[in-house]
Amino acid sequence: MTGPTRQAVEQNLAAIKAQDGKLRAFITIAADRARRDAALVDAALDAGRMLSAAGGCVVSIKDNIDVAGLPTTCGSAAEFHTLPNHDATVSARLATAGAIVLGKVNLHEFAFGGTTQNPHHGPCRNPWDPERIPGGSSGGSGASVAAGMCAASLGSDTGGSIRIPAALNGVVGLRPTVGRVPNTGSTPVSPRFDTIGPLSYDVTTVAAIYEAIAGYDPADPISVRQPVESFLTAVTRDVRGVRIGVPKRFFFDDLDPDLGRLMEQAFALYTSLGAEIRPIDLPEAEKIQAVMTPMLLSDAADFHRAALENPQSGLGADIRERMMIGYNASGRDYAHAMRAKERWMRSVAETFASVDAVLTPTVKGPAPLAQQSQAMIAATKDLTRFTFVWSFAEVPALSVPCGFTRDGLPLGMQLIGPWWGEAGLLALGHAFQQETDYHLRRPKAVA
């Protein structure tokens, strides 16, 4: 008799078979491995052995994160592929927790763009409308969850690469504090800003995966030894009295009208739960994207220097063009960005002295059409407008579905907290989902 975990795996594999020819979410499918691991989990359940909250959860992994025995392609040309002998720290922790890895999913090449229109593994598309992009760079993570191909996914976020696909695909995505989740065994974009985090339809599953992968790793030089507060303890706290800051300048400029309406509804909902909505001022926010970009692009160019200096290497044209901006940046550009970063982190710290969380849109509207996203640099700049701001400060941020356009496309809001404040954000997101049904809606199956 097939147990519940094996049944979930088979349902996910059926969804992949039915839809992935169109969506191109997966690069590698590990069906036999998933079936074997599911059988082991079901046997443990039958024997009455306790599993973690993530036990039995079927997960896809962004293909810049190593899973032993599965190729790591980074969404790149074959010359850059590796076959790791060891798990990334997060992959090993998922296995220990009893999660089931179903395979590796598509991404913008080398996690270096916001559209996931991948020239090597196919353009990933959005399950709510396959004419639209899933966002990026963790586009395959967002699409695989939204299309019912897995219960959760691990993505990575440098400037918005978890939060943007979460918003555009109608799922939840958590970017943890930098240093909270180890990056050991993942291919970097910018080590100072990179972090790995989970996506799923509901906050409770995101919390379970997050708690399985969070914690100090001495092998990661960015990792910080900081206690991980459980979401399960935080969620018992009342939302009443929580101070939520709303910076209406910049973050609410040029919004899709439906998103503006839904954000007002979110403010009202939190107020009805007893939270306090406070206006706040972040006058430097609109400048952050421009000053962070030289740091991020320079770090990426440094890592990929050999490929950039070889005109015959298989780097895609779009990411080569963008990385060359970093390659040509000066030391003065980097120093200028560092000074701006120091000032911005101080400003954010002062903000969190007066509020417990900040609430903004994640992106300004629904997923763009793929046809309108061919200019990758411009599309990525537009999509990361509200997410770079918080990456630059290294604070945690949670994107939560907040409704749909009148055309039925998902929209997302972003909850931001102080350093190490993930549990509080998850509690706020959970409270919102307890009062709404946006996370319960699903796209029509794509044939």
PDB file of N, CA and C in Angstrom, residues 37 58 71 86 115 121 278 287 301 316 329 373 385 434 436:
ATOM      1  N   ASP A  37      13.051   7.918  -1.159  1.00  0.00           N
ATOM      2  CA  ASP A  37      13.054   8.693   0.090  1.00  0.00           C
ATOM      3  C   ASP A  37      11.647   8.795   0.677  1.00  0.00           C
ATOM      4  N   VAL A  58       7.546  17.667   0.001  1.00  0.00           N
ATOM      5  CA  VAL A  58       8.203  17.446  -1.293  1.00  0.00           C
ATOM      6  C   VAL A  58       8.713  18.788  -1.809  1.00  0.00           C
ATOM      7  N   PRO A  71      23.190  16.906 -11.111  1.00  0.00           N
ATOM      8  CA  PRO A  71      23.983  17.988 -11.711  1.00  0.00           C
ATOM      9  C   PRO A  71      23.589  19.346 -11.144  1.00  0.00           C
ATOM     10  N   HIS A  86      28.889  16.181  -2.730  1.00  0.00           N
ATOM     11  CA  HIS A  86      28.397  16.540  -1.398  1.00  0.00           C
ATOM     12  C   HIS A  86      27.187  17.469  -1.530  1.00  0.00           C
ATOM     13  N   THR A 115      14.104  37.519 -14.968  1.00  0.00           N
ATOM     14  CA  THR A 115      13.040  37.037 -15.854  1.00  0.00           C
ATOM     15  C   THR A 115      12.979  35.521 -16.004  1.00  0.00           C
ATOM     16  N   HIS A 121      18.204  26.239 -20.986  1.00  0.00           N
ATOM     17  CA  HIS A 121      17.272  25.219 -20.489  1.00  0.00           C
ATOM     18  C   HIS A 121      15.820  25.562 -20.775  1.00  0.00           C
ATOM     19  N   ARG A 278       1.620  52.696  11.145  1.00  0.00           N
ATOM     20  CA  ARG A 278       2.291  53.979  11.355  1.00  0.00           C
ATOM     21  C   ARG A 278       2.939  54.464  10.062  1.00  0.00           C
ATOM     22  N   LYS A 287      17.048  55.889  -3.842  1.00  0.00           N
ATOM     23  CA  LYS A 287      18.420  55.945  -4.366  1.00  0.00           C
ATOM     24  C   LYS A 287      19.172  54.621  -4.204  1.00  0.00           C
ATOM     25  N   ALA A 301      30.989  39.828 -11.251  1.00  0.00           N
ATOM     26  CA  ALA A 301      32.035  39.874 -12.272  1.00  0.00           C
ATOM     27  C   ALA A 301      33.338  39.275 -11.756  1.00  0.00           C
ATOM     28  N   GLY A 316      25.520  33.476 -21.442  1.00  0.00           N
ATOM     29  CA  GLY A 316      24.455  34.067 -22.239  1.00  0.00           C
ATOM     30  C   GLY A 316      24.716  35.552 -22.470  1.00  0.00           C
ATOM     31  N   ALA A 329      33.361  48.471 -13.409  1.00  0.00           N
ATOM     32  CA  ALA A 329      33.190  49.404 -12.294  1.00  0.00           C
ATOM     33  C   ALA A 329      34.537  49.681 -11.636  1.00  0.00           C
ATOM     34  N   SER A 373       9.532  41.498 -21.865  1.00  0.00           N
ATOM     35  CA  SER A 373      10.627  41.353 -20.904  1.00  0.00           C
ATOM     36  C   SER A 373      11.934  40.958 -21.575  1.00  0.00           C
ATOM     37  N   ARG A 385      12.835  47.002  -7.963  1.00  0.00           N
ATOM     38  CA  ARG A 385      12.755  48.367  -7.446  1.00  0.00           C
ATOM     39  C   ARG A 385      12.477  48.416  -5.942  1.00  0.00           C
ATOM     40  N   GLN A 434      -4.620  33.670   7.786  1.00  0.00           N
ATOM     41  CA  GLN A 434      -5.754  33.165   8.556  1.00  0.00           C
ATOM     42  C   GLN A 434      -7.040  33.919   8.227  1.00  0.00           C
ATOM     43  N   THR A 436      -7.556  35.534   5.091  1.00  0.00           N
ATOM     44  CA  THR A 436      -7.735  35.662   3.640  1.00  0.00           C
ATOM     45  C   THR A 436      -7.623  34.285   2.989  1.00  0.00           C
TER      46      THR A 436
END
